[in-house]
């Protein structure tokens, strides 16, 4: 343990060092000179720590490799990589992940330096908040809003979303919501989600509006 050798050619140097174990550690460096040697602490066979000669390139690698390993570990936890035949998509996903991980590392470092009590967010929570901020109020679905508002309490055909006709006035279905109780009835087409191409029927009826609604459509129908 502690034996080393090196070879240099121009600015490139190759180092071989025997650490604990049978296999040597080999490092190629372009910033270290061949004769740069330092001392590291290692335990001998008895368990006592003693000074051992080591090439400075290997000592620097062991000292600063923690950041690279930490980056790779965070990169593999919640990556957004998606399989694709287009090679440039893999680069795009990698750069997105690398940007998020680097920003998280900078965030945790800043919190630790500026605050003694505040604990930094976890990696998962940080990504979740970042996704929420980027998405915001965006939605790729069309908003469920009435095209025409008929100020009447009587039941009249009203165009609501995607051109469907709902036999319930806006004022009646949006007011006194407590009176709109679900009751069992005949299987009829849902007045909210049923279309000509995708017919959906429900046995649940609104007692006040007298229309059939799916269980998932009952609340949106009376709240929007």
Tab-separated table of C-alpha atoms in Angstrom:
chain	number	residue	atom	x	y	z
A	1	UNK	CA	0.000	0.000	0.000
A	2	UNK	CA	1.345	3.406	-0.977
A	3	UNK	CA	3.430	2.313	-3.971
A	4	UNK	CA	2.940	4.471	-7.046
A	5	UNK	CA	4.264	5.035	-10.532
A	6	UNK	CA	3.633	7.586	-13.266
A	7	UNK	CA	4.426	8.411	-16.875
A	8	UNK	CA	4.171	11.813	-18.571
A	9	UNK	CA	4.008	12.983	-22.161
A	10	UNK	CA	3.596	16.701	-22.680
A	11	UNK	CA	0.647	17.886	-20.568
A	12	UNK	CA	-0.796	14.379	-20.098
A	13	UNK	CA	0.220	12.275	-17.101
A	14	UNK	CA	-0.812	8.746	-16.157
A	15	UNK	CA	-0.670	7.666	-12.499
A	16	UNK	CA	-0.883	4.217	-10.939
A	17	UNK	CA	-1.207	3.876	-7.184
A	18	UNK	CA	-1.693	0.878	-4.920
A	19	UNK	CA	-4.400	1.575	-2.376
A	20	UNK	CA	-5.971	-1.038	-0.139
A	21	UNK	CA	-6.715	-4.133	-2.159
A	22	UNK	CA	-4.994	-5.976	-4.963
A	23	UNK	CA	-5.994	-3.798	-7.928
A	24	UNK	CA	-4.146	-0.516	-8.559
A	25	UNK	CA	-5.887	2.831	-9.060
A	26	UNK	CA	-5.133	4.367	-12.476
A	27	UNK	CA	-5.848	8.023	-13.280
A	28	UNK	CA	-5.120	10.156	-16.353
A	29	UNK	CA	-4.745	13.893	-15.721
A	30	UNK	CA	-3.915	16.969	-17.770
A	31	UNK	CA	-3.635	19.453	-14.875
A	32	UNK	CA	-1.142	17.655	-12.627
A	33	UNK	CA	2.560	17.258	-13.088
A	34	UNK	CA	4.198	13.879	-12.777
A	35	UNK	CA	6.018	14.641	-9.544
A	36	UNK	CA	3.003	16.042	-7.641
A	37	UNK	CA	2.842	13.807	-4.566
A	38	UNK	CA	0.836	14.310	-1.383
A	39	UNK	CA	0.068	12.369	1.802
A	40	UNK	CA	-3.234	10.707	2.730
A	41	UNK	CA	-4.425	8.873	5.832
A	42	UNK	CA	-4.921	5.109	5.615
A	43	UNK	CA	-5.352	2.337	8.186
A	44	UNK	CA	-2.682	-0.331	8.372
A	45	UNK	CA	-3.191	-4.016	9.160
A	46	UNK	CA	-3.428	-3.245	12.889
A	47	UNK	CA	-6.094	-0.567	12.376
A	48	UNK	CA	-3.899	2.452	13.133
A	49	UNK	CA	-4.138	5.427	10.773
A	50	UNK	CA	-0.828	6.392	9.227
A	51	UNK	CA	0.467	8.655	6.471
A	52	UNK	CA	0.730	7.100	3.015
A	53	UNK	CA	2.197	8.710	-0.093
A	54	UNK	CA	-0.305	9.257	-2.886
A	55	UNK	CA	-0.216	11.079	-6.252
A	56	UNK	CA	-1.950	14.445	-5.961
A	57	UNK	CA	-4.161	13.689	-8.971
A	58	UNK	CA	-5.699	10.683	-7.199
A	59	UNK	CA	-6.055	12.611	-3.926
A	60	UNK	CA	-7.836	15.458	-5.743
A	61	UNK	CA	-10.084	12.981	-7.511
A	62	UNK	CA	-11.109	11.384	-4.198
A	63	UNK	CA	-11.652	14.832	-2.702
A	64	UNK	CA	-13.864	16.317	-5.415
A	65	UNK	CA	-15.576	13.229	-6.810
A	66	UNK	CA	-18.351	13.554	-4.207
A	67	UNK	CA	-20.024	16.308	-6.198
A	68	UNK	CA	-20.112	14.177	-9.347
A	69	UNK	CA	-21.464	11.149	-7.502
A	70	UNK	CA	-24.088	13.287	-5.765
A	71	UNK	CA	-25.136	14.752	-9.108
A	72	UNK	CA	-25.449	11.305	-10.711
A	73	UNK	CA	-27.439	10.030	-7.747
A	74	UNK	CA	-29.924	12.908	-7.912
A	75	UNK	CA	-30.100	12.584	-11.692
A	76	UNK	CA	-31.236	8.959	-11.491
A	77	UNK	CA	-33.858	9.467	-8.769
A	78	UNK	CA	-36.605	11.325	-10.663
A	79	UNK	CA	-35.353	11.720	-14.219
A	80	UNK	CA	-37.712	12.660	-17.035
A	81	UNK	CA	-35.962	10.537	-19.660
A	82	UNK	CA	-38.341	9.116	-22.231
A	83	UNK	CA	-37.519	6.442	-24.775
A	84	UNK	CA	-37.164	7.865	-28.235
A	85	UNK	CA	-35.584	6.866	-31.529
A	86	UNK	CA	-34.470	10.434	-32.106
A	87	UNK	CA	-31.018	10.812	-30.588
A	88	UNK	CA	-31.367	14.538	-29.992
A	89	UNK	CA	-34.381	13.947	-27.734
A	90	UNK	CA	-32.148	12.022	-25.325
A	91	UNK	CA	-29.798	15.007	-25.165
A	92	UNK	CA	-32.734	17.335	-24.595
A	93	UNK	CA	-34.059	15.246	-21.688
A	94	UNK	CA	-30.581	14.965	-20.186
A	95	UNK	CA	-30.005	18.724	-20.300
A	96	UNK	CA	-33.416	19.327	-18.705
A	97	UNK	CA	-32.596	16.888	-15.899
A	98	UNK	CA	-29.115	18.339	-15.456
A	99	UNK	CA	-30.547	21.863	-15.204
A	100	UNK	CA	-33.077	20.808	-12.565
A	101	UNK	CA	-30.489	18.895	-10.516
A	102	UNK	CA	-27.963	21.742	-10.648
A	103	UNK	CA	-30.621	24.245	-9.583
A	104	UNK	CA	-31.598	21.984	-6.673
A	105	UNK	CA	-27.961	21.675	-5.560
A	106	UNK	CA	-27.581	25.465	-5.688
A	107	UNK	CA	-30.835	25.851	-3.740
A	108	UNK	CA	-29.775	23.482	-0.939
A	109	UNK	CA	-26.333	25.092	-0.727
A	110	UNK	CA	-27.865	28.573	-0.486
A	111	UNK	CA	-30.309	27.507	2.234
A	112	UNK	CA	-27.547	25.921	4.311
A	113	UNK	CA	-25.344	29.024	4.021
A	114	UNK	CA	-28.029	31.643	4.685
A	115	UNK	CA	-30.288	29.944	7.226
A	116	UNK	CA	-29.446	27.910	10.302
A	117	UNK	CA	-33.003	26.843	11.151
A	118	UNK	CA	-34.685	26.407	7.793
A	119	UNK	CA	-34.339	22.962	6.281
A	120	UNK	CA	-34.138	22.665	2.491
A	121	UNK	CA	-36.900	20.902	0.623
A	122	UNK	CA	-36.483	17.324	-0.436
A	123	UNK	CA	-35.600	16.591	-4.031
A	124	UNK	CA	-39.087	15.252	-4.767
A	125	UNK	CA	-40.838	18.250	-3.182
A	126	UNK	CA	-38.552	20.646	-5.068
A	127	UNK	CA	-39.395	19.011	-8.393
A	128	UNK	CA	-43.117	19.026	-7.570
A	129	UNK	CA	-43.119	22.743	-6.764
A	130	UNK	CA	-41.077	23.474	-9.878
A	131	UNK	CA	-43.564	21.559	-12.037
A	132	UNK	CA	-46.488	23.432	-10.458
A	133	UNK	CA	-44.827	26.785	-11.146
A	134	UNK	CA	-44.063	25.878	-14.766
A	135	UNK	CA	-47.546	24.509	-15.470
A	136	UNK	CA	-49.419	27.277	-13.659
A	137	UNK	CA	-53.029	27.526	-14.826
A	138	UNK	CA	-52.350	25.885	-18.182
A	139	UNK	CA	-54.668	23.083	-19.247
A	140	UNK	CA	-54.830	21.432	-22.650
A	141	UNK	CA	-58.519	20.669	-22.209
A	142	UNK	CA	-61.235	23.090	-23.209
A	143	UNK	CA	-62.743	24.914	-20.287
A	144	UNK	CA	-66.259	23.831	-19.404
A	145	UNK	CA	-68.007	27.184	-19.763
A	146	UNK	CA	-71.447	27.979	-21.163
A	147	UNK	CA	-71.470	29.639	-24.566
A	148	UNK	CA	-74.708	31.427	-23.787
A	149	UNK	CA	-76.035	32.452	-20.411
A	150	UNK	CA	-79.825	32.420	-20.284
A	151	UNK	CA	-81.122	34.458	-17.308
A	152	UNK	CA	-84.093	32.260	-16.610
A	153	UNK	CA	-85.107	29.876	-13.855
A	154	UNK	CA	-87.117	27.726	-16.261
A	155	UNK	CA	-85.580	24.718	-17.902
A	156	UNK	CA	-84.490	25.708	-21.388
A	157	UNK	CA	-81.984	24.188	-23.794
A	158	UNK	CA	-78.585	25.724	-23.122
A	159	UNK	CA	-75.444	25.222	-25.180
A	160	UNK	CA	-72.717	24.125	-22.801
A	161	UNK	CA	-69.274	22.952	-23.939
A	162	UNK	CA	-68.692	21.052	-27.199
A	163	UNK	CA	-72.101	22.003	-28.589
A	164	UNK	CA	-74.117	19.625	-26.384
A	165	UNK	CA	-77.621	20.602	-25.280
A	166	UNK	CA	-78.328	20.398	-21.564
A	167	UNK	CA	-81.959	20.590	-20.529
A	168	UNK	CA	-81.403	22.698	-17.442
A	169	UNK	CA	-81.256	26.468	-17.030
A	170	UNK	CA	-77.983	27.933	-15.774
A	171	UNK	CA	-79.681	29.713	-12.888
A	172	UNK	CA	-81.496	26.604	-11.722
A	173	UNK	CA	-78.530	24.262	-11.823
A	174	UNK	CA	-76.078	26.688	-10.191
A	175	UNK	CA	-78.335	27.961	-7.395
A	176	UNK	CA	-79.541	26.172	-4.273
A	177	UNK	CA	-77.059	23.391	-4.845
A	178	UNK	CA	-78.252	21.649	-1.685
A	179	UNK	CA	-81.567	20.846	-3.396
A	180	UNK	CA	-79.843	18.989	-6.234
A	181	UNK	CA	-79.831	15.512	-4.741
A	182	UNK	CA	-78.990	12.381	-6.773
A	183	UNK	CA	-81.797	9.872	-7.157
A	184	UNK	CA	-82.099	6.572	-9.010
A	185	UNK	CA	-83.929	6.558	-12.317
A	186	UNK	CA	-83.922	5.060	-15.787
A	187	UNK	CA	-80.755	4.725	-17.837
A	188	UNK	CA	-80.510	7.910	-19.898
A	189	UNK	CA	-77.698	9.707	-21.649
A	190	UNK	CA	-75.493	11.833	-19.431
A	191	UNK	CA	-76.244	15.488	-20.127
A	192	UNK	CA	-72.616	16.503	-19.628
A	193	UNK	CA	-70.188	13.977	-21.092
A	194	UNK	CA	-72.290	11.933	-23.512
A	195	UNK	CA	-71.699	12.615	-27.208
A	196	UNK	CA	-72.829	11.072	-30.476
A	197	UNK	CA	-69.532	9.244	-30.915
A	198	UNK	CA	-69.134	8.272	-27.271
A	199	UNK	CA	-72.534	7.613	-25.723
A	200	UNK	CA	-72.523	7.358	-21.936
A	201	UNK	CA	-75.610	6.486	-19.940
A	202	UNK	CA	-76.265	6.809	-16.246
A	203	UNK	CA	-78.925	5.683	-13.817
A	204	UNK	CA	-78.256	8.653	-11.534
A	205	UNK	CA	-80.617	11.612	-11.958
A	206	UNK	CA	-80.648	15.083	-10.430
A	207	UNK	CA	-83.831	15.551	-8.423
A	208	UNK	CA	-84.015	19.296	-9.164
A	209	UNK	CA	-82.781	19.459	-12.771
A	210	UNK	CA	-84.401	16.154	-13.813
A	211	UNK	CA	-81.447	15.151	-15.982
A	212	UNK	CA	-79.246	12.058	-16.004
A	213	UNK	CA	-75.637	12.549	-14.916
A	214	UNK	CA	-72.645	10.297	-14.402
A	215	UNK	CA	-71.254	10.142	-10.899
A	216	UNK	CA	-68.118	12.025	-11.962
A	217	UNK	CA	-70.171	14.637	-13.836
A	218	UNK	CA	-72.585	15.432	-11.006
A	219	UNK	CA	-70.360	17.969	-9.235
A	220	UNK	CA	-68.925	19.714	-12.352
A	221	UNK	CA	-72.429	20.068	-13.809
A	222	UNK	CA	-73.643	21.998	-10.754
A	223	UNK	CA	-70.498	24.032	-10.091
A	224	UNK	CA	-69.482	25.429	-13.489
